[in-house]
Short mmCIF file of C-alpha atoms in Angstrom, two decimals:
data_model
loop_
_atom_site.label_atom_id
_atom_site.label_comp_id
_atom_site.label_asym_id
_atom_site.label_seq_id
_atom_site.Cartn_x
_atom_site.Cartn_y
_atom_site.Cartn_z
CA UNK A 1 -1.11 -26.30 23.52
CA UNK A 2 -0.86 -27.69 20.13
CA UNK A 3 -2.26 -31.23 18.78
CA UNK A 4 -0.16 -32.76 16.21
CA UNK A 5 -2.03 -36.51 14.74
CA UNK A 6 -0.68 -38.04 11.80
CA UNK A 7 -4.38 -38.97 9.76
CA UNK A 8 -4.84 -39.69 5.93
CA UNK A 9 -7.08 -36.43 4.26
CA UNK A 10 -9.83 -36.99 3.33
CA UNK A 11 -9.53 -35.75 -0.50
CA UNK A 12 -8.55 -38.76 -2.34
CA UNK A 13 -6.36 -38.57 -5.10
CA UNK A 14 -6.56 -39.27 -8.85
CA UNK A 15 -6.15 -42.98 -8.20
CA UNK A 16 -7.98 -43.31 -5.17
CA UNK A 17 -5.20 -43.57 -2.63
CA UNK A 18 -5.66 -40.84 0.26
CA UNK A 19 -2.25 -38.77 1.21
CA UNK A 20 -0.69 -38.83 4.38
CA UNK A 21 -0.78 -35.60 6.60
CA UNK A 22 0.84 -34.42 9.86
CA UNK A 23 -2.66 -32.56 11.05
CA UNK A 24 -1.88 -29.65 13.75
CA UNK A 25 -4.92 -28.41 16.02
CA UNK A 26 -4.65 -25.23 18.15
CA UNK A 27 -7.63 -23.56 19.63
CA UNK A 28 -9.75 -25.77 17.18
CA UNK A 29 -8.32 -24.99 14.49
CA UNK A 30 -6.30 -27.08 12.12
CA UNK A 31 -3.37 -26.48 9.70
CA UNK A 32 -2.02 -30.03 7.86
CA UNK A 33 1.49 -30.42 6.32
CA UNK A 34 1.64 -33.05 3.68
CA UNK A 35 4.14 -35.59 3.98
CA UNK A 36 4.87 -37.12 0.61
CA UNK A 37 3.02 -40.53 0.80
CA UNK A 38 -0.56 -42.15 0.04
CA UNK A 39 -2.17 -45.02 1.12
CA UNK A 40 -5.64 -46.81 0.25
CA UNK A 41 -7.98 -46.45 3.29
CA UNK A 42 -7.42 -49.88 4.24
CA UNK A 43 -4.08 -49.88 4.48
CA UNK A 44 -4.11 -47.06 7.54
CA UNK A 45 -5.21 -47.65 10.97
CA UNK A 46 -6.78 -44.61 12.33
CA UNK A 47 -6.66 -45.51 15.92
CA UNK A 48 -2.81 -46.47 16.31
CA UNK A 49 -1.65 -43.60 13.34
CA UNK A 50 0.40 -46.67 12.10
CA UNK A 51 0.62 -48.10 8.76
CA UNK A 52 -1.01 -51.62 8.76
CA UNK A 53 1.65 -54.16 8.21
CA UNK A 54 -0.42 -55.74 5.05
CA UNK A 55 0.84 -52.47 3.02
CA UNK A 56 4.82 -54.16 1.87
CA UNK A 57 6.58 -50.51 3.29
CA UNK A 58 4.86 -50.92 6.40
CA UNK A 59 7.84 -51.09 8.73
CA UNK A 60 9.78 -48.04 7.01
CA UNK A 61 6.54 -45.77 6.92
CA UNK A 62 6.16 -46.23 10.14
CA UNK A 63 9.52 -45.38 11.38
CA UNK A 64 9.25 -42.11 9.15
CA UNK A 65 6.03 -41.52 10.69
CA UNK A 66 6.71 -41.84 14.01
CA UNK A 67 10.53 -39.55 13.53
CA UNK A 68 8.32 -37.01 11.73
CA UNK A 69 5.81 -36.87 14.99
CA UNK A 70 8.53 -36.93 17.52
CA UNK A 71 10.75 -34.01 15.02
CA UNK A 72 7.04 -31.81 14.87
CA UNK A 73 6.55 -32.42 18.77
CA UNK A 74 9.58 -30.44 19.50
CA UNK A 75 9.45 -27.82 17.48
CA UNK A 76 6.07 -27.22 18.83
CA UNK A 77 6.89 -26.97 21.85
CA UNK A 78 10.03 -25.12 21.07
CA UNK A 79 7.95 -21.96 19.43
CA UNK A 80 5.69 -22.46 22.18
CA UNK A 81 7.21 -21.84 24.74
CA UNK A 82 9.60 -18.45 23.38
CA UNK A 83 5.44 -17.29 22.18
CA UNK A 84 2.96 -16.52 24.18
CA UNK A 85 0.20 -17.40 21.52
CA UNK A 86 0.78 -18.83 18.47
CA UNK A 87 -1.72 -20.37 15.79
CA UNK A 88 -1.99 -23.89 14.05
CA UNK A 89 -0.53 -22.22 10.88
CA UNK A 90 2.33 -20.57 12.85
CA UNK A 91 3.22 -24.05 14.09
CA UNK A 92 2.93 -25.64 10.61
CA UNK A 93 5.37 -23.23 9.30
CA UNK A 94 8.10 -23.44 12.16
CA UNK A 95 7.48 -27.44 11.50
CA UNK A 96 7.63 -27.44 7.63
CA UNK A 97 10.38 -25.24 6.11
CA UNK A 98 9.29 -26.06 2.90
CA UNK A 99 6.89 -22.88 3.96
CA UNK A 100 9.33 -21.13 2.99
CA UNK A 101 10.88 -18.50 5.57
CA UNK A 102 13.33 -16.19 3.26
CA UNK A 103 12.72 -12.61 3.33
CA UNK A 104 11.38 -12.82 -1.01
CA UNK A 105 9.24 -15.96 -0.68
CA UNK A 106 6.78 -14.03 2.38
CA UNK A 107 7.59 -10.68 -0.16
CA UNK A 108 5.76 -12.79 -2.45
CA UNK A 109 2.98 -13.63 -0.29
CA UNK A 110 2.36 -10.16 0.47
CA UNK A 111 2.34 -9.22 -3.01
CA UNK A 112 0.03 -12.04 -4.08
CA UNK A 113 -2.41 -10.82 -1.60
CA UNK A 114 -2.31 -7.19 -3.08
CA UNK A 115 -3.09 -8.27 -6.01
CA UNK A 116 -6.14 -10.78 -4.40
CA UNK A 117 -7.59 -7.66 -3.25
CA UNK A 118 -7.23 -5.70 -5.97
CA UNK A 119 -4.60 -3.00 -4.99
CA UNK A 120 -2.61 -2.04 -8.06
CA UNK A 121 -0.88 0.89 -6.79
CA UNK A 122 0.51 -1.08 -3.75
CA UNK A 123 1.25 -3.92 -5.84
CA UNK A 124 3.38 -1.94 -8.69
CA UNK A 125 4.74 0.47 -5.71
CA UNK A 126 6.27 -2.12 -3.54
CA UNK A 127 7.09 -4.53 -6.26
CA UNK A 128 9.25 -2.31 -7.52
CA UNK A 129 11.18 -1.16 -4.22
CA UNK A 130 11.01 -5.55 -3.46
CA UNK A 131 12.84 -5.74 -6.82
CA UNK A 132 15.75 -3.48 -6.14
CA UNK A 133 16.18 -5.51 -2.01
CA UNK A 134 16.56 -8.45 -4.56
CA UNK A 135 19.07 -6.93 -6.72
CA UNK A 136 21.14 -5.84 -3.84
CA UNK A 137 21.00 -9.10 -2.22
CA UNK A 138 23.66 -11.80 -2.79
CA UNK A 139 21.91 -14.50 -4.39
CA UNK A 140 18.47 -12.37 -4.55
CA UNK A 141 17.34 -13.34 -1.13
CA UNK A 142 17.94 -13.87 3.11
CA UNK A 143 16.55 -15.31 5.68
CA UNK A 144 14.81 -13.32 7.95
CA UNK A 145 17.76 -13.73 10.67
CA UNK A 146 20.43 -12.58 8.37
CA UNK A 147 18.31 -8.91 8.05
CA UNK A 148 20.32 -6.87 10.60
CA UNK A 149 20.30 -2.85 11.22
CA UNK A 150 23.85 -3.43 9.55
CA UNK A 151 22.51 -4.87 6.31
CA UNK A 152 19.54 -2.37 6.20
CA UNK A 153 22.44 0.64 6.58
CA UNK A 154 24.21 -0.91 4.15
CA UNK A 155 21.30 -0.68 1.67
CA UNK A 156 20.14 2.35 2.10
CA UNK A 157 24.10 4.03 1.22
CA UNK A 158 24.04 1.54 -1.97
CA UNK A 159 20.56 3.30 -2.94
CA UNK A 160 21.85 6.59 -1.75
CA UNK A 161 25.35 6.26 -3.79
CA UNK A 162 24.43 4.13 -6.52
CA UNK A 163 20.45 5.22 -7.68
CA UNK A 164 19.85 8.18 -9.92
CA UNK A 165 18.93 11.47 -7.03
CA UNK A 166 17.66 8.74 -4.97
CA UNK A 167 15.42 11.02 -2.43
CA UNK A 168 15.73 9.90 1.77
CA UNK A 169 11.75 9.89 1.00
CA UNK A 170 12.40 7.10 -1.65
CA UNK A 171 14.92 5.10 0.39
CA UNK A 172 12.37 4.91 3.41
CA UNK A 173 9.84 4.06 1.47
CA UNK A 174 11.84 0.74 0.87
CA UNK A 175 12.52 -0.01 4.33
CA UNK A 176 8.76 0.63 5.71
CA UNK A 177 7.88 -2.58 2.67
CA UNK A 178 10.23 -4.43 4.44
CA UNK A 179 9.79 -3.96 7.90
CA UNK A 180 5.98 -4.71 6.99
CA UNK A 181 7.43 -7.87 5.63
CA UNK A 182 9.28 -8.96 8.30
CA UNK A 183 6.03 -8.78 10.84
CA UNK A 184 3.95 -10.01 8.77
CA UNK A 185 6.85 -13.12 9.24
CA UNK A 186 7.21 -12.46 13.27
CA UNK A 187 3.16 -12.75 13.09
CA UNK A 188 2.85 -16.42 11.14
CA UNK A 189 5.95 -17.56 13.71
CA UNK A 190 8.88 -17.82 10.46
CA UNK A 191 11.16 -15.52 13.04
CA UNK A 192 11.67 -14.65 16.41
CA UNK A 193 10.89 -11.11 17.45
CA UNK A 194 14.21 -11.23 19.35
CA UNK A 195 15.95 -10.19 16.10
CA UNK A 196 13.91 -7.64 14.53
CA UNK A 197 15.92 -5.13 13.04
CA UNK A 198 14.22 -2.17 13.38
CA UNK A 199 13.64 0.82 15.79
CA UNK A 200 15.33 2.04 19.51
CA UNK A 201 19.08 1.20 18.79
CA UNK A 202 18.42 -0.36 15.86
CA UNK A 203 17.49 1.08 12.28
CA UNK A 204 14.82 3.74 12.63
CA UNK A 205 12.48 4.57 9.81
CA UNK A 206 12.61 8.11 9.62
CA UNK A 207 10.86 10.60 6.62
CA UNK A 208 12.57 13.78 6.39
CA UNK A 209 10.38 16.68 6.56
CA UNK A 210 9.02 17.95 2.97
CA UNK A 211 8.25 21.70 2.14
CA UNK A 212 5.01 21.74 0.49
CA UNK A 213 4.30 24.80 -1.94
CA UNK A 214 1.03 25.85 -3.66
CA UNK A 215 0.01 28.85 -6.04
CA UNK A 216 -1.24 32.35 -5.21
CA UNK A 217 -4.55 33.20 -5.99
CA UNK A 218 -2.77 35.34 -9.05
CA UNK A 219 -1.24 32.44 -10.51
CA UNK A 220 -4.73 30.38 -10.57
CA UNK A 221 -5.88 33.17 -12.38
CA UNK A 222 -3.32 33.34 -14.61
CA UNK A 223 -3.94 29.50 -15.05
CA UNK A 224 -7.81 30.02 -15.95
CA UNK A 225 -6.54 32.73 -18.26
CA UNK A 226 -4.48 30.71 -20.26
CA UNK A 227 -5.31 29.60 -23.85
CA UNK A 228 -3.91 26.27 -25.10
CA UNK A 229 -4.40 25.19 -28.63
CA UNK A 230 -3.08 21.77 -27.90
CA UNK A 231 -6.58 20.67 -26.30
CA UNK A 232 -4.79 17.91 -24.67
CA UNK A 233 -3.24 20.71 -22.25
CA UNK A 234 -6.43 22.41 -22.55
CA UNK A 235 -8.01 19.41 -20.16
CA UNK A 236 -5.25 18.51 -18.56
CA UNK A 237 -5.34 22.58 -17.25
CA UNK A 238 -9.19 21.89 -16.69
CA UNK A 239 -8.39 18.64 -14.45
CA UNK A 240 -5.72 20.54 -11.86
CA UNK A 241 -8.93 23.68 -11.20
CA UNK A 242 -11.53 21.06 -11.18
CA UNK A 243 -9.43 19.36 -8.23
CA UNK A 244 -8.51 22.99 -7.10
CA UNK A 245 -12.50 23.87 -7.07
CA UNK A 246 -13.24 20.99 -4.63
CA UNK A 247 -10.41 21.25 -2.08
CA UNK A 248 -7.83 19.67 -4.00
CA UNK A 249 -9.68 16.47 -4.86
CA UNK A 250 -7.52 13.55 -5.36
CA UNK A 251 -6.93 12.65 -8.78
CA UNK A 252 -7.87 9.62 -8.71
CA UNK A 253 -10.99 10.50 -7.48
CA UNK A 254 -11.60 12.70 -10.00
CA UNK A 255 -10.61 10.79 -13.26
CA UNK A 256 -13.34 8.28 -11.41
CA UNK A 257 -16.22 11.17 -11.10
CA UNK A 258 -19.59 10.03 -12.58
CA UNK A 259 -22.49 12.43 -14.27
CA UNK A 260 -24.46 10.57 -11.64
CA UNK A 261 -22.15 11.81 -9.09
CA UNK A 262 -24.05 15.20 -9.19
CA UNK A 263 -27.25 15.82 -7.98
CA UNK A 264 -29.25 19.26 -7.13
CA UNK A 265 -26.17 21.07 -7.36
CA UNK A 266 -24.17 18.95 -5.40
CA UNK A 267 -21.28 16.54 -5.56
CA UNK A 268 -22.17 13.29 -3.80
CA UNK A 269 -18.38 10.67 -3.80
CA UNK A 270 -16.46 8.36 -1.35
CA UNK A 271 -12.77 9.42 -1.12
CA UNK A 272 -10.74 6.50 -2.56
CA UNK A 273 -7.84 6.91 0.01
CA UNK A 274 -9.98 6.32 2.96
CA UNK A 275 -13.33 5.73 2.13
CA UNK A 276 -14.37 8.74 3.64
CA UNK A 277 -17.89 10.14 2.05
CA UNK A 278 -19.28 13.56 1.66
CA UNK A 279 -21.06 16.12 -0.24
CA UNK A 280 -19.43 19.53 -1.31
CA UNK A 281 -21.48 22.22 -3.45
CA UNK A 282 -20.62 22.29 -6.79
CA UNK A 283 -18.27 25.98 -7.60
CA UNK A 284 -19.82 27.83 -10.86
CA UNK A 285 -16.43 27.23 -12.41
CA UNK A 286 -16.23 23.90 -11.46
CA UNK A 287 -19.91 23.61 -13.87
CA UNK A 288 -18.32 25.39 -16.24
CA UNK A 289 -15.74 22.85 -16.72
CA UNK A 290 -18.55 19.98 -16.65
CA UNK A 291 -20.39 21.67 -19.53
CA UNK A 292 -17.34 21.15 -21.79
CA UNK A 293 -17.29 17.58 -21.26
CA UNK A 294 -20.78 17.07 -21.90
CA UNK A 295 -21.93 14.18 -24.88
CA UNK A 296 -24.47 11.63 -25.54
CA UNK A 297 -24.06 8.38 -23.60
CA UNK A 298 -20.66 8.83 -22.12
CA UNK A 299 -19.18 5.27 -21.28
CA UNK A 300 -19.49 4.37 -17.59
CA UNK A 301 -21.15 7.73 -16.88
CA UNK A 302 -18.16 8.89 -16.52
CA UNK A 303 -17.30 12.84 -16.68
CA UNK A 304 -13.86 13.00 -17.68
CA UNK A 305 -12.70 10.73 -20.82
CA UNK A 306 -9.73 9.75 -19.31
CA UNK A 307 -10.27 5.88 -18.01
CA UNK A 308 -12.86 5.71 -20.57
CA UNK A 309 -10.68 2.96 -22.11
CA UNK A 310 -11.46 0.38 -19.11
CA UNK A 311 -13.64 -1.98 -21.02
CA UNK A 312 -15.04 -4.11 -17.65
CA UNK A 313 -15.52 -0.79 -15.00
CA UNK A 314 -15.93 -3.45 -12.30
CA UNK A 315 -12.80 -4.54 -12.43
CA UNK A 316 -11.12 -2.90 -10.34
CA UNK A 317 -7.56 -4.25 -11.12
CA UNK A 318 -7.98 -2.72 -14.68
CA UNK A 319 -9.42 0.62 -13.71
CA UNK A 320 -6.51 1.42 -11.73
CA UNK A 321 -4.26 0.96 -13.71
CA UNK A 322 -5.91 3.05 -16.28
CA UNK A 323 -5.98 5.36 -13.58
CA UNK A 324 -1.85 5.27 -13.35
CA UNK A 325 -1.03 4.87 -16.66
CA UNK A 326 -3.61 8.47 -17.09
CA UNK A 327 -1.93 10.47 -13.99
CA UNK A 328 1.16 9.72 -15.47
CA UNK A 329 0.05 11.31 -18.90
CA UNK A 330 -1.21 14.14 -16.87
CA UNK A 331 1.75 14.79 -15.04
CA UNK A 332 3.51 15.41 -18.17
CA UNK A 333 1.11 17.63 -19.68
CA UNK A 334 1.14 19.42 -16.64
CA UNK A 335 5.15 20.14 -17.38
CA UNK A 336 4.28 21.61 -20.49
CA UNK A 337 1.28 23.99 -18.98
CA UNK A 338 3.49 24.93 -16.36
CA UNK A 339 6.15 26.16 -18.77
CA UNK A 340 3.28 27.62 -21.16
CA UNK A 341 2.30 30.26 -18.71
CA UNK A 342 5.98 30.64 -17.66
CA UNK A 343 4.86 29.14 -13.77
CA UNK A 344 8.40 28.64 -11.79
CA UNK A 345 6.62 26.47 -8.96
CA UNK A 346 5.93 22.89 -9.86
CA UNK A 347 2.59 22.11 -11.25
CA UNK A 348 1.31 18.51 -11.00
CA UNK A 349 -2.04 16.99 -9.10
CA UNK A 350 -1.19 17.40 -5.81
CA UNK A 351 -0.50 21.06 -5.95
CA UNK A 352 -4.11 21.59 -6.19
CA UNK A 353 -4.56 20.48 -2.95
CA UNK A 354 -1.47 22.45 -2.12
CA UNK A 355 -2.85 25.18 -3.75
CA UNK A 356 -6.46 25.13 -1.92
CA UNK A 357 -4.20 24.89 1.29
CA UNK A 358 -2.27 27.85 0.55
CA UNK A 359 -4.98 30.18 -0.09
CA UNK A 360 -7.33 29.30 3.03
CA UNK A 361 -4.06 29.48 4.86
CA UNK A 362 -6.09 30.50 8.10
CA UNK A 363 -8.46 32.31 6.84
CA UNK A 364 -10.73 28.45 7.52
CA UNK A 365 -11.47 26.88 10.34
CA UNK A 366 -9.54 23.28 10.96
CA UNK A 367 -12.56 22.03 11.46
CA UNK A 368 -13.74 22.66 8.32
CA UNK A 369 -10.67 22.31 6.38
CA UNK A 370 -10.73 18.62 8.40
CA UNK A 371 -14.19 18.16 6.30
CA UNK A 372 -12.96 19.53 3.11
CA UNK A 373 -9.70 17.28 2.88
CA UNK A 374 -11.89 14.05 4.43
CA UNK A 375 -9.49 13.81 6.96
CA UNK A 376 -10.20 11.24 9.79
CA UNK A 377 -8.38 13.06 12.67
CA UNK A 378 -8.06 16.92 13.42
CA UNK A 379 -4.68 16.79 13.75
CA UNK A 380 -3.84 15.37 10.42
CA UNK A 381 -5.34 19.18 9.27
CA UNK A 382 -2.84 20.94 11.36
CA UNK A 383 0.18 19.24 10.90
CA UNK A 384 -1.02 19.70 6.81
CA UNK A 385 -2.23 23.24 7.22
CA UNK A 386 0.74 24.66 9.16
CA UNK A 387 2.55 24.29 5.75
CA UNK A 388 0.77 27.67 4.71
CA UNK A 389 0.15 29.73 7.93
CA UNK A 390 3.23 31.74 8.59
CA UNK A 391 1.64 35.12 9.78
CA UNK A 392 2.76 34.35 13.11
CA UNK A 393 6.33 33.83 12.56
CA UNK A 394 6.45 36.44 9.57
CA UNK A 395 4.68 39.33 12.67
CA UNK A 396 7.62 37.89 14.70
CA UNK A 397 10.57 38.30 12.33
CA UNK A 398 9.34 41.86 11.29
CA UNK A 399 8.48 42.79 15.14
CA UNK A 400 12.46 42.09 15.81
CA UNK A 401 13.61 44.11 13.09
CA UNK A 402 11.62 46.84 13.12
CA UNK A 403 13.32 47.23 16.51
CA UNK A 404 16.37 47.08 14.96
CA UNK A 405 15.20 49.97 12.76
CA UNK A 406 14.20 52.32 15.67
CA UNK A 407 17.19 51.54 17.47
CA UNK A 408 19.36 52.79 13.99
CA UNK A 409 17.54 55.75 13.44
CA UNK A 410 17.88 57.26 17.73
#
């Protein structure tokens, strides 16, 4: 059960007076909402939480006091008793609704802590897909109540019907930012889980399925073929087979890839995505590549130029978004090698990994595909690698018509 003690903090102010708190203790911890008003030490007495009757106010604080105790009490109590466990902090924001309990304020909470830790991708991702719940909604916000399976159907047709070949993949992608949103609120107490909006008879987050395509082994050889005289597609061609060479690398990872990296013909790196390390052996072809990028004193250490711009490389903030603002460039290079070697399929970092997956089809174990992708779970590979094994249902389909065949010729 919750403590709630009205006490003066202890941080005095600029003038020496000491401000007036509502202090809430739960499982030893505390949470304190300010209440607007300061007194000098002397005027407070500690033991009664009453204002002494030498400050001139004395009679009106202490009737606000006392209403704000008795108001705090039963909201307490209230939340409570519907959860239960709760925290100090959960109380102090079901007390104070100046803590703010509309669906953009706690939006903005999450997004300040993305950017506290650093996560720039996150942070530009979601802010955008935050940006266009705002637009949508009247007056640019709601309370967490008024976010039904109604409104969030209603959404999704006005991105559907009124975005630019808004993809389902893009319009889920909006409602998984706000569901996070809206536990992240069930979890500090700002809502009761009684209306959550999402899932059985409700609105259900659901990605369609996505076909994913890689090259042939002729069409990577048509890509190392290829001359460029623009040398900016000349690396940006060298950047998709270096990720090819090792598995489909992220690109991330890549543009990140230090000289120090490599050691006794080996690649030593922590996957970025998960944190996952390894070693892989580094391909001829992938050295190859290396020996074309090789100078005096390369900033950072890095191997590739591309993030080379990043002036502090411990900031992380900064070298990320280097990192976006160069796989965007690369993207669009990738356009024009695509179209330079007449490719139909869509070329752009992620194929490589597409690619690698294509060729192996199952020619490689899942178990080590699982270690070349730095997958965490097994099954993660076979849900992935299932996108480029079809000699099963190809034997099938062939099997039934060759029947067909014997059956026309009798």
């Amino acid at each position: 059960m919750s403590t709630l003690k009205i006490v003066l903090r202890r941080k005095p102010n600029k003038d020496g007076s000491f401000p007036l708190c509502l202090r809430v203790t739960k499982d030893r911890k505390t949470s304190f909402i300010h209440l607007g008003y300061s007194l000098q030490e002397s005027e407070w007495d500690a033991q009664a939480q009453r204002v002494k009757r030498s400050h001139p106010n004395s009679v009106r604080l202490n009737n606000f006091l006392a209403k704000k105790l008795t108001e705090a009490t039963d909201t307490a109590l209230e939340l409570e008793s519907h959860k239960k466990y709760t925290t100090s902090k959960a109380v102090v924001q079901k007390i104070n609704p100046k803590v703010s309990n509309s669906f953009m304020a706690q939006a903005k909470i999450h997004l300040s802590n993305l950017e506290k830790t650093k996560n720039f991708n996150r942070w530009t991702n979601e802010s955008s897909l935050f940006k266009n719940f705002k637009k949508f909604l009247p007056g640019g916000d709601i309370g967490f109540e008024g976010i039904t399976s109604t409104l969030l159907k209603q959404f999704a047709a006005h991105l559907k019907f009124t975005g630019n070949n808004v993809s389902e993949t893009h319009i889920m992608n909006h409602m998984v930012v706000i569901r996070l949103v809206y536990n992240q609120a069930i979890d500090a107490g700002l809502v009761d889980e009684k209306f959550y909006p999402f899932g059985r008879r409700k609105f259900k987050v659901k990605f369609p399925e996505t076909t994913k395509i890689g090259l042939t082994a002729s069409e990577v050889k048509t890509l190392e073929d290829a001359n460029f005289a623009d040398p900016r597609l000349h690396h940006s061609r060298n950047l998709f087979l270096f990720s090819f060479y090792f598995a489909g690398m992220r690109i991330s990872d890549v543009f990140r890839l230090r000289w120090s990296d490599f050691k006794d013909g080996r690649l030593y790196y922590v996957m970025g995505k998960n944190g996952k390390a390894g070693s892989l052996k580094v391909p001829a072809k992938a050295t190859a590549i290396m020996e074309q990028y090789s100078r005096p004193n390369p900033k950072h250490d890095l191997v590739f130029p591309d993030i080379e711009g990043v002036e502090d490389y411990n900031d992380e903030w900064e070298v990320k978004k280097k990192i976006k603002s160069s796989n965007r460039r690369l993207n669009e290079r990738l356009d024009s090698v695509r179209a330079g070697i007449k490719l139909t399929k869509k070329l752009d970092p992620h194929i490589a990994r597409h690619t690698f997956g294509n060729i192996s089809g199952d020619k490689i174990s899942l178990k080590t595909l699982k270690q070349l992708y730095r997958h965490f779970h097994l099954s993660t590979t076979a849900n992935y690698q299932q996108n480029f094994t079809h000699d099963e249902m190809d034997n099938a389909l062939d099997a039934v018509l060759e029947e067909v065949a014997v059956a026309l010729a009798a």
